[in-house]
XYZ file of C-alpha atoms in Angstrom:
680
model
C 0.112 0.386 -0.107
C 0.943 3.791 -0.745
C 1.250 5.219 2.465
C 2.610 8.750 1.285
C 0.116 11.793 1.813
C -1.262 12.206 -2.099
C -2.939 16.062 -2.306
C -5.899 14.886 -2.279
C -6.127 13.043 0.907
C -4.951 15.751 2.959
C -7.046 17.537 6.104
C -7.037 20.836 5.177
C -7.690 23.229 8.724
C -11.295 23.913 8.931
C -12.491 20.086 7.668
C -11.945 17.950 10.051
C -14.631 15.607 11.585
C -14.777 14.049 14.470
C -14.097 10.601 12.464
C -10.871 11.910 11.444
C -10.057 12.491 15.295
C -11.172 9.198 15.920
C -9.482 7.299 12.945
C -5.857 8.947 14.360
C -6.832 7.050 17.384
C -7.214 4.019 15.603
C -4.381 4.382 13.499
C -1.909 5.541 16.177
C -3.262 1.900 18.747
C -2.936 -0.224 15.443
C 0.881 1.212 14.806
C 1.913 1.063 18.327
C 0.386 -2.204 19.157
C 2.091 -3.580 15.582
C 5.911 -1.784 16.370
C 5.390 -3.379 19.792
C 4.030 -6.635 18.151
C 2.460 -6.611 21.333
C -0.449 -5.508 22.887
C -4.243 -5.157 22.091
C -5.748 -3.369 19.173
C -9.332 -3.826 19.273
C -10.339 -2.066 22.128
C -8.841 1.085 21.147
C -10.300 0.595 17.753
C -13.323 0.083 19.016
C -14.038 2.617 21.148
C -12.235 5.353 19.342
C -15.733 6.716 18.299
C -16.498 6.896 21.838
C -13.418 8.334 23.318
C -13.409 11.258 21.002
C -16.628 12.681 21.612
C -15.564 11.970 25.194
C -13.023 14.037 24.981
C -13.986 16.407 22.483
C -17.116 17.719 23.883
C -17.262 16.839 27.449
C -14.250 16.180 29.777
C -12.893 18.490 31.048
C -8.792 17.813 31.774
C -5.715 20.380 31.635
C -2.577 18.325 30.672
C -0.708 21.183 31.655
C -1.304 20.752 35.033
C -2.992 16.791 34.807
C -3.407 17.398 39.080
C -5.562 20.134 38.825
C -7.915 19.308 42.104
C -11.167 19.691 39.584
C -10.058 17.834 36.606
C -12.756 15.275 35.596
C -11.150 11.552 36.445
C -10.817 9.090 33.396
C -10.602 5.394 34.048
C -9.570 3.084 31.384
C -11.130 -0.263 33.803
C -10.136 -2.363 30.200
C -6.804 -1.621 30.603
C -5.368 -4.092 27.854
C -6.921 -1.564 26.139
C -4.093 1.119 26.987
C -3.150 2.186 23.611
C -6.359 4.034 23.347
C -5.080 6.059 26.666
C -1.213 7.141 24.769
C -3.148 8.065 21.983
C -5.384 10.161 23.495
C -2.372 11.351 25.554
C -0.215 12.040 22.848
C -3.103 14.015 20.357
C -4.511 16.190 24.078
C -0.631 17.053 24.344
C 0.236 15.879 27.519
C 4.248 16.543 27.771
C 5.720 13.147 28.396
C 3.453 11.343 25.927
C 5.198 12.001 22.955
C 5.278 10.310 19.561
C 8.520 8.685 20.246
C 6.840 7.209 23.138
C 3.831 5.781 21.169
C 6.254 3.904 19.158
C 8.545 2.453 22.833
C 5.307 0.920 23.689
C 5.611 -1.896 26.327
C 9.654 -1.241 26.020
C 11.802 -1.278 28.616
C 11.774 2.331 30.570
C 8.943 3.687 28.325
C 6.140 5.736 29.248
C 4.091 3.826 27.721
C 3.415 0.530 29.799
C 1.363 -2.771 28.304
C -0.993 -1.694 31.008
C -1.907 2.138 32.058
C 0.413 2.651 35.282
C -0.799 5.217 37.727
C 2.227 7.550 38.392
C 4.383 6.144 35.450
C 2.569 9.105 32.941
C 1.101 11.841 33.413
C -2.482 11.902 33.586
C -2.746 7.768 34.096
C -5.846 8.539 36.947
C -5.362 4.850 38.245
C -3.877 1.141 37.440
C -5.627 -1.282 35.658
C -5.016 -4.185 33.892
C -6.759 -6.398 36.524
C -10.251 -6.248 35.019
C -12.792 -4.708 37.185
C -10.047 -3.286 39.609
C -10.803 0.175 37.276
C -14.962 0.654 37.670
C -14.397 -0.066 41.218
C -11.728 2.416 42.095
C -13.784 4.818 40.445
C -16.366 4.022 42.846
C -14.045 5.777 44.973
C -13.294 8.807 42.933
C -16.831 9.464 42.663
C -17.395 8.745 46.078
C -14.809 11.656 46.492
C -16.151 14.310 45.004
C -19.743 13.972 46.287
C -17.730 14.448 49.896
C -15.851 16.795 48.951
C -18.393 18.408 46.920
C -21.027 18.563 50.419
C -17.995 19.830 52.379
C -16.748 23.100 49.980
C -19.893 23.507 47.451
C -20.519 23.583 43.519
C -18.096 26.446 43.383
C -15.005 24.632 44.626
C -15.691 20.912 43.210
C -17.760 19.601 40.372
C -16.380 16.832 38.306
C -17.225 13.804 36.681
C -15.904 10.517 36.952
C -16.053 8.695 33.468
C -15.155 4.651 33.293
C -15.161 2.226 30.046
C -14.748 -0.945 30.722
C -15.640 -3.721 28.799
C -17.209 -7.648 29.095
C -14.378 -8.291 31.417
C -14.743 -5.730 33.312
C -18.196 -6.338 33.914
C -18.031 -10.538 34.216
C -15.431 -9.817 37.222
C -17.094 -10.362 40.472
C -15.943 -7.104 42.042
C -17.725 -5.401 39.611
C -20.998 -5.877 41.194
C -19.995 -4.739 44.692
C -18.721 -2.168 43.091
C -22.095 -0.735 40.980
C -24.331 -2.256 43.648
C -22.420 0.577 46.247
C -22.643 3.266 43.384
C -26.047 2.695 42.742
C -27.023 2.484 46.409
C -24.885 5.548 47.325
C -26.710 7.537 43.967
C -23.230 8.452 42.651
C -24.677 10.863 40.012
C -21.619 12.036 38.957
C -19.908 8.881 37.951
C -20.741 7.182 33.718
C -19.816 3.705 32.896
C -19.714 3.082 29.159
C -19.658 -0.483 28.378
C -17.619 -1.352 25.485
C -20.335 -4.152 24.431
C -18.611 -6.049 21.669
C -19.619 -9.392 22.473
C -16.373 -10.244 22.355
C -13.546 -12.129 24.523
C -10.152 -13.545 24.291
C -11.737 -16.956 23.990
C -14.467 -15.934 21.174
C -17.876 -14.448 21.291
C -18.697 -13.229 25.500
C -22.070 -16.429 24.399
C -19.773 -19.170 25.386
C -19.516 -17.969 29.125
C -22.225 -15.863 30.040
C -25.799 -14.599 29.671
C -26.409 -12.192 31.664
C -28.698 -9.121 31.068
C -26.242 -6.693 31.800
C -28.167 -4.077 31.536
C -30.972 -4.883 33.699
C -27.979 -5.714 36.408
C -27.183 -2.139 35.967
C -30.965 -0.984 36.480
C -31.268 -2.722 39.574
C -28.490 -1.910 41.278
C -29.764 1.794 40.578
C -27.968 2.952 37.315
C -29.968 5.164 34.671
C -29.124 3.064 31.522
C -28.546 4.046 27.821
C -28.106 1.553 24.791
C -26.026 3.309 22.042
C -24.780 2.587 18.853
C -20.889 2.731 19.568
C -20.589 4.290 16.357
C -23.152 6.955 15.800
C -21.342 10.191 17.238
C -24.611 11.613 18.004
C -26.109 9.274 19.759
C -23.155 9.055 21.788
C -23.158 13.087 22.330
C -26.914 12.775 23.346
C -26.002 9.935 25.778
C -23.181 11.500 27.971
C -25.623 14.612 27.399
C -28.662 12.804 29.611
C -26.022 10.762 31.914
C -24.243 14.434 32.931
C -27.632 15.666 34.119
C -29.231 12.762 35.669
C -29.921 11.695 39.560
C -28.000 7.991 39.046
C -24.912 7.433 38.114
C -25.129 5.946 34.087
C -23.857 3.050 32.535
C -24.168 3.890 28.075
C -24.485 0.528 26.730
C -21.821 1.108 22.909
C -22.340 -1.386 20.752
C -19.096 -1.264 18.909
C -17.009 -3.504 16.862
C -14.095 -4.852 17.417
C -11.180 -3.741 16.196
C -13.649 -1.976 13.629
C -11.579 -0.284 10.602
C -9.696 -3.848 10.094
C -11.660 -5.459 7.097
C -10.991 -8.991 7.376
C -10.146 -9.104 11.645
C -13.121 -6.940 12.630
C -15.466 -7.970 15.472
C -13.368 -11.108 15.698
C -11.458 -12.164 18.807
C -8.114 -12.049 16.693
C -8.180 -8.486 17.302
C -8.410 -8.637 20.606
C -5.155 -9.558 22.187
C -2.926 -9.179 19.030
C -1.166 -7.056 16.396
C -3.421 -7.086 12.911
C -0.211 -8.132 10.965
C 1.321 -5.586 8.100
C -1.027 -6.896 5.574
C -4.098 -6.439 7.808
C -2.746 -2.741 9.093
C -2.287 -1.996 5.388
C -5.763 -2.875 4.297
C -7.366 -1.044 7.524
C -5.650 2.016 5.970
C -7.541 1.493 3.168
C -10.720 1.048 4.803
C -10.225 4.452 7.233
C -9.080 6.021 4.013
C -5.969 7.201 5.926
C -2.744 7.250 3.614
C -0.706 8.699 6.015
C 2.711 7.156 7.459
C 2.799 5.025 11.052
C 2.804 7.260 13.423
C 2.176 10.089 11.740
C -0.963 12.616 11.717
C -1.719 15.263 10.081
C -1.467 19.051 11.603
C -5.634 19.390 11.325
C -6.386 16.687 13.304
C -3.819 17.960 15.825
C -4.918 21.313 15.981
C -8.923 20.240 16.886
C -7.658 17.546 19.173
C -5.370 20.352 20.502
C -9.070 21.884 21.116
C -9.372 19.448 24.205
C -6.450 20.816 26.327
C -7.538 24.773 25.104
C -10.767 24.338 26.166
C -9.457 22.237 29.560
C -7.310 25.002 30.732
C -9.844 28.234 30.510
C -11.816 25.645 32.683
C -8.899 25.250 35.385
C -8.586 29.161 35.160
C -11.732 29.944 36.023
C -11.279 27.793 38.370
C -8.250 29.184 40.143
C -10.236 32.236 40.013
C -13.346 31.044 42.111
C -10.565 29.201 45.168
C -8.504 32.614 44.943
C -12.190 34.408 45.800
C -13.964 31.585 48.299
C -13.511 32.038 51.868
C -12.619 28.286 51.770
C -10.548 28.393 49.258
C -6.945 27.437 51.447
C -8.478 25.143 53.408
C -9.675 23.321 50.788
C -6.209 23.351 49.158
C -4.479 22.145 52.527
C -7.043 19.136 52.464
C -5.928 18.712 49.098
C -2.168 18.555 50.036
C -3.299 16.197 53.043
C -2.169 18.557 55.672
C -2.269 16.468 59.355
C -1.913 19.458 62.066
C 0.510 18.906 64.121
C -1.403 18.956 67.169
C -2.687 15.849 66.094
C 1.172 14.166 66.850
C 1.219 16.268 69.772
C -2.554 14.666 70.973
C -1.324 10.994 70.125
C 1.987 11.368 72.167
C -0.146 12.835 75.403
C -2.424 9.463 74.627
C 0.128 7.385 74.339
C 1.618 8.561 78.306
C -1.918 8.552 80.026
C -2.465 4.793 79.015
C 1.169 3.868 80.034
C 0.830 5.220 82.661
C -2.887 3.789 83.714
C -1.336 0.118 81.652
C -4.832 -0.378 80.051
C -5.359 -3.555 79.374
C -7.640 -3.876 75.748
C -8.067 -6.208 72.689
C -6.089 -4.223 69.943
C -9.255 -3.539 67.933
C -10.681 -1.536 71.097
C -7.508 0.099 71.788
C -7.513 1.229 67.859
C -11.139 2.114 68.280
C -9.659 5.049 70.896
C -6.273 5.719 68.944
C -8.815 6.730 66.392
C -11.077 8.782 68.555
C -8.334 11.283 68.673
C -7.085 10.876 65.262
C -10.407 11.646 63.985
C -11.022 14.569 66.517
C -8.000 15.583 65.457
C -8.448 16.048 61.613
C -10.978 15.697 58.956
C -8.876 14.345 56.507
C -9.825 10.522 57.828
C -12.527 9.440 55.844
C -13.370 5.808 57.633
C -15.443 2.466 57.107
C -16.452 -1.188 57.442
C -17.447 -4.252 55.222
C -20.053 -4.555 57.499
C -18.491 -5.302 60.349
C -18.540 -1.831 62.140
C -19.241 -2.718 65.694
C -16.564 -5.726 65.511
C -13.696 -3.651 63.928
C -14.958 -0.924 65.751
C -14.439 1.612 63.281
C -16.375 4.659 64.094
C -15.994 6.630 66.462
C -17.896 9.400 68.118
C -19.325 12.436 65.940
C -18.768 10.230 62.764
C -21.908 10.748 60.581
C -22.771 7.867 57.837
C -22.289 8.906 54.274
C -26.124 7.935 52.746
C -27.590 8.180 49.408
C -27.687 11.773 48.077
C -25.902 12.824 51.084
C -22.320 13.263 51.649
C -21.595 15.338 54.514
C -20.580 12.425 56.950
C -17.750 10.838 57.595
C -18.288 7.050 58.010
C -19.357 4.500 54.798
C -21.155 1.376 55.808
C -19.181 -0.552 52.650
C -21.668 -3.336 52.863
C -20.331 -6.946 52.799
C -18.303 -6.289 49.841
C -14.183 -6.593 51.091
C -12.779 -6.250 47.861
C -15.157 -3.571 46.427
C -14.246 -1.097 49.358
C -10.749 -1.866 48.928
C -10.816 -0.986 45.043
C -13.075 2.580 46.791
C -10.397 3.156 49.478
C -7.999 3.344 46.454
C -10.156 6.006 44.319
C -11.103 8.005 48.250
C -6.912 8.155 48.028
C -6.452 8.594 44.195
C -8.764 11.376 43.974
C -6.569 12.989 46.834
C -8.127 15.202 49.762
C -9.059 12.245 51.778
C -6.941 9.257 53.995
C -9.188 6.765 53.771
C -9.381 3.457 56.131
C -11.861 0.775 56.875
C -12.086 -2.173 58.481
C -12.949 -6.194 58.019
C -11.599 -9.186 59.631
C -7.474 -10.120 58.918
C -9.144 -13.534 57.357
C -10.909 -11.720 54.841
C -7.972 -9.924 53.357
C -8.122 -12.887 50.562
C -10.954 -11.282 49.201
C -9.519 -7.703 49.125
C -6.212 -9.056 48.397
C -6.478 -7.373 44.681
C -7.331 -4.076 45.221
C -4.847 -4.059 48.468
C -1.949 -5.257 45.710
C -2.818 -2.242 44.151
C -2.811 0.324 46.666
C 0.866 -0.811 46.873
C 1.900 -1.205 43.423
C 0.394 2.898 43.772
C 2.123 4.197 46.350
C -1.754 4.931 47.811
C -2.043 5.870 51.480
C -4.541 3.343 52.010
C -5.065 1.909 56.003
C -6.648 -1.452 56.629
C -7.740 -2.386 59.764
C -7.739 -5.882 60.129
C -9.259 -7.145 63.171
C -9.608 -10.453 64.620
C -6.398 -11.946 63.213
C -5.379 -15.166 64.721
C -6.964 -18.475 66.442
C -7.465 -15.717 69.348
C -10.890 -14.904 67.483
C -11.991 -18.331 69.181
C -15.075 -20.406 68.161
C -15.883 -18.731 64.968
C -13.495 -21.867 63.528
C -10.726 -22.189 61.612
C -12.828 -20.389 58.097
C -12.407 -17.540 60.491
C -9.509 -17.704 62.075
C -6.184 -16.653 59.827
C -2.683 -18.626 59.385
C -1.418 -18.013 56.210
C -2.624 -14.092 55.637
C 0.234 -12.459 57.705
C 3.273 -14.084 55.066
C 1.036 -13.516 52.087
C 0.674 -9.558 53.248
C 4.612 -9.443 54.122
C 5.060 -10.675 51.041
C 3.389 -7.981 49.202
C 6.227 -4.813 48.260
C 5.540 -1.398 49.747
C 3.087 -2.562 52.157
C 3.303 -1.941 55.880
C 2.164 -4.650 58.583
C 1.554 -3.740 61.392
C 0.676 -6.369 64.503
C 0.865 -4.127 67.955
C 1.406 -5.817 70.979
C -0.855 -3.617 73.211
C -2.536 -0.047 73.490
C 1.020 1.673 73.040
C 2.322 -0.118 69.897
C -1.585 0.447 68.367
C -1.187 4.370 68.896
C 2.314 3.988 67.425
C 1.268 1.757 65.010
C -1.802 3.914 63.569
C 0.716 7.594 63.875
C 2.950 5.090 61.433
C 0.403 4.894 59.216
C -0.633 8.375 59.099
C 3.338 9.599 58.179
C 3.429 7.232 55.667
C 2.079 8.772 52.515
C 3.663 6.648 49.844
C 2.099 3.360 50.802
C -0.424 1.764 52.512
C -0.306 0.459 55.314
C -2.613 -2.820 57.411
C -3.272 -2.845 60.936
C -3.576 -6.388 62.591
C -5.737 -6.218 65.816
C -6.682 -8.571 68.083
C -10.056 -9.978 69.514
C -8.890 -10.685 72.829
C -7.954 -8.235 75.511
C -4.087 -8.003 75.948
C -2.277 -6.081 78.823
C 0.155 -3.480 78.655
C 3.379 -4.898 77.266
C 5.870 -1.604 77.299
C 7.898 -1.741 80.404
C 8.237 1.687 80.601
C 7.336 5.717 79.378
C 9.235 6.458 76.245
C 8.546 9.353 74.750
C 9.951 7.947 70.915
C 7.740 6.101 69.207
C 9.472 2.583 69.115
C 6.978 1.081 66.792
C 8.572 2.989 64.217
C 11.504 1.279 64.167
C 9.873 -1.756 63.227
C 11.184 -3.511 66.175
C 13.162 -3.347 69.119
C 14.078 -4.700 72.756
C 10.998 -4.247 74.809
C 12.659 -5.985 77.487
C 16.497 -6.353 78.345
C 18.218 -8.681 80.437
C 20.566 -6.666 82.936
C 23.493 -8.617 81.544
C 24.319 -10.390 78.084
C 21.575 -12.587 77.056
C 21.122 -16.323 76.676
C 18.293 -16.245 74.283
C 16.132 -13.613 72.232
C 12.660 -14.387 72.101
C 11.053 -12.717 69.003
C 6.717 -11.974 68.621
C 4.055 -9.814 67.764
C 0.805 -8.786 68.540
C -0.821 -10.937 71.504
C 1.926 -13.272 71.740
C 4.446 -10.545 73.441
C 2.454 -11.191 76.482
C 3.560 -14.733 75.875
C 6.860 -14.132 75.790
C 7.202 -12.157 78.371
C 5.416 -14.591 80.634
C 8.003 -17.226 79.093
C 11.347 -14.661 80.023
C 9.952 -14.169 83.403
C 9.590 -17.911 83.656
C 13.056 -18.420 82.458
C 15.071 -16.247 84.482
C 13.450 -16.790 87.543
C 13.151 -20.606 87.298
C 15.637 -20.680 85.564
C 18.619 -18.084 85.400
C 18.554 -17.833 81.713
C 18.188 -14.239 80.902
C 16.538 -13.729 78.383
C 15.674 -10.588 76.191
C 12.400 -10.494 74.289
C 11.985 -8.009 70.952
C 8.413 -6.699 69.553
C 8.332 -7.043 66.130
C 5.196 -4.863 65.295
C 6.254 -3.546 62.012
C 9.278 -6.327 60.079
C 8.767 -3.586 56.794
C 10.422 -0.800 58.718
C 12.190 -2.900 60.580
C 14.433 -3.751 57.337
C 14.156 -0.015 56.407
C 16.636 0.513 59.376
C 20.318 0.445 59.702
C 22.238 -2.996 59.966
C 23.426 -2.313 63.072
C 20.419 -1.644 64.414
C 18.811 -5.060 63.146
C 21.783 -6.555 64.361
C 21.611 -4.735 68.096
C 18.196 -5.930 68.122
C 18.433 -9.572 67.213
C 21.169 -10.203 69.207
C 23.342 -13.256 68.350
C 22.212 -15.362 70.800
C 20.004 -18.400 69.576
C 16.632 -17.062 69.194
C 13.009 -18.418 69.278
C 9.827 -16.648 67.172
C 6.356 -16.945 68.494
C 3.485 -15.648 66.624
C 0.429 -17.392 66.108
C -0.029 -17.760 62.255
C 2.231 -20.067 60.021
C 6.135 -19.782 59.825
C 7.015 -18.637 56.391
C 8.778 -15.672 56.446
C 10.123 -16.460 60.101
C 13.352 -17.883 59.133
C 15.454 -14.817 58.072
C 15.333 -13.316 62.109
C 15.303 -17.123 63.519
C 18.609 -18.069 61.731
C 19.304 -22.242 61.530
C 19.785 -22.535 65.427
C 16.326 -20.996 65.614
C 12.796 -22.659 67.258
C 9.441 -21.315 66.117
C 6.122 -22.039 67.985
C 2.777 -21.091 66.239
C 0.564 -22.886 63.714
C 1.400 -25.581 61.256
C -1.991 -25.887 60.387
C -5.794 -24.590 60.370
C -7.463 -23.920 63.604
C -10.600 -25.128 65.261
C -13.474 -23.810 66.968
C -13.029 -23.332 70.207
C -12.531 -20.707 73.230
C -9.010 -18.606 72.219
C -7.386 -19.826 75.231
C -8.152 -23.590 74.653
C -6.901 -23.005 70.924
C -3.655 -21.517 72.360
C -2.820 -24.484 74.642
C -4.784 -26.716 72.017
C -1.922 -25.925 69.572
C 0.719 -25.418 71.433
C 0.986 -21.407 71.471
C 2.006 -20.461 75.204
C 4.525 -19.517 77.651
C 5.415 -23.289 79.047
C 5.491 -24.226 75.464
C 7.864 -21.484 74.780
C 10.201 -22.374 78.277
C 10.662 -25.695 77.436
C 11.744 -24.860 73.621
C 14.194 -22.729 75.317
C 16.036 -25.049 77.626
C 16.182 -27.363 74.828
C 17.871 -25.053 72.459
C 20.301 -24.334 75.308
C 20.828 -27.596 76.192
C 21.474 -28.110 72.448
C 24.165 -25.449 72.437
C 25.481 -25.686 76.172
C 29.034 -26.279 74.092
C 28.186 -22.875 72.323
C 29.265 -19.102 73.766
C 25.462 -18.381 73.220
C 26.329 -14.422 74.527
C 25.969 -11.728 72.943
C 28.821 -9.438 72.582
């Protein structure tokens, strides 16, 4: 095919149509995938018309200021079609999305990663790729907009969240949690475009689903429309209607996957593979696009630049409103998530008070008490629970619930939707202006795992409150008793997993979670009451080190007892018995956060762990502990699943007791009696 520009083919200024603009998206998408020999051209080509109308007529963004707070949010939930977003960003004028970046699609170090990644390229609002995560995260963004609007009014907060979702997004179970919550809360600023092309990787979607998606969304409380996704006027009318609806909206866009590829369009063959050189050439003929790969005529670029110009004008108007608004300065502080220093002073006073009282409570109760201080000291925190409010203890005095159509509160009843809750919290954090926290049982972190991983991958300050942290929850039995969960969560990069041993450590862990602005925190809390373990008052936040010597020996240590959470009490009791009855000096090391401990200097870690033999105690699986125990170390914990019984009986049954620790210590000392066991 001759791809040289011909005089009759050159598009003139003033003649560019939305059809031409959409074909620019199609061409860039198929060229990028073809050059990479990897990717998904079908969705970008099929949804190019919808995206063109959305961006050319409606969306409110300013690429020169991609983090402008009152911009519209665009979420490509069907993240495999990432070339759609990259093409749009190039055409609109994001400075980092050059034609060279499109040519480097899916290559090491390129801005154009295989799936959109938050923080990797400008204007990417959230990481997508795991299907369903985008639409669920967008629910949190839309909720954040309504909460902020209730606080600051239409003049400062007035934007929409737009989502492009595919069949796969809607088949994933998280989509049901998400749309149910969005419909219930009447999040009218959420508009979802369903790329309804009836094609999946294996073939037609009829292979695996007969779901009436329109009826499902309507039942969830959405305004539902059906349109031809290639009819520009119909697309525009649908968006206009959705923007004034008092419900969240679904626009079902009947599209042809790979539209423009004459021999492959409508087939699964366009979904996840390059079209091939011959089909790309045929598509150029079909689309009447005679331009060389990655070449877009100047008149089309000029039309696309109008999107940025319109957005820049909107942003300037907004800045004027912020400057004139009495609450403008407060709004900007909220966007920056400025935590008053007085809050940290109040937390320090809280620690001193309860250290003096030797307060004995379950750490879930301690967390509630700490949250009372935090929520009184800042309105950045927005709490919630997956229908376990009075078990997780995440609601504090003065926190009004958020209700359908009423968003002035700070507490979200997420319902029994652990995955949806976690994704929505990601959306709240990504939107800006909030520090979300939400609770469930630790064992149900399994259900929330996908969104927790994305919290860590995106570096978002989301705080997970995970209670009922071990066999200590008792009678509910092994289905509710977490065993492997701590190991799984600790294996997740960029996630701080806190397991405090008493009320003081709980306050310290919450303080660290508030200070960690670029990573999520997961605070693991007990159901059962735990005594005060900290033997002395300390102005320093010792948990900030991740691990520390809770109880030192008066002379050289013979053993080190390492523990977390509720098992620190057991380690302390064992150390008392070893010294009183056997003359063995055992230090107790509390390890509330392994991740923070690993960030300390080698010298500090060596001083805390010592060189004496070590015993680890934790009512969970052993995996991960050997890095601290060494070859001679002993682990006291769980080797299988739990059972249904009172907590005390379970600890006795599974041998997680001070007596077991003492016996292990005596055996360890006897085994090494010919070895110098003291620290130097």
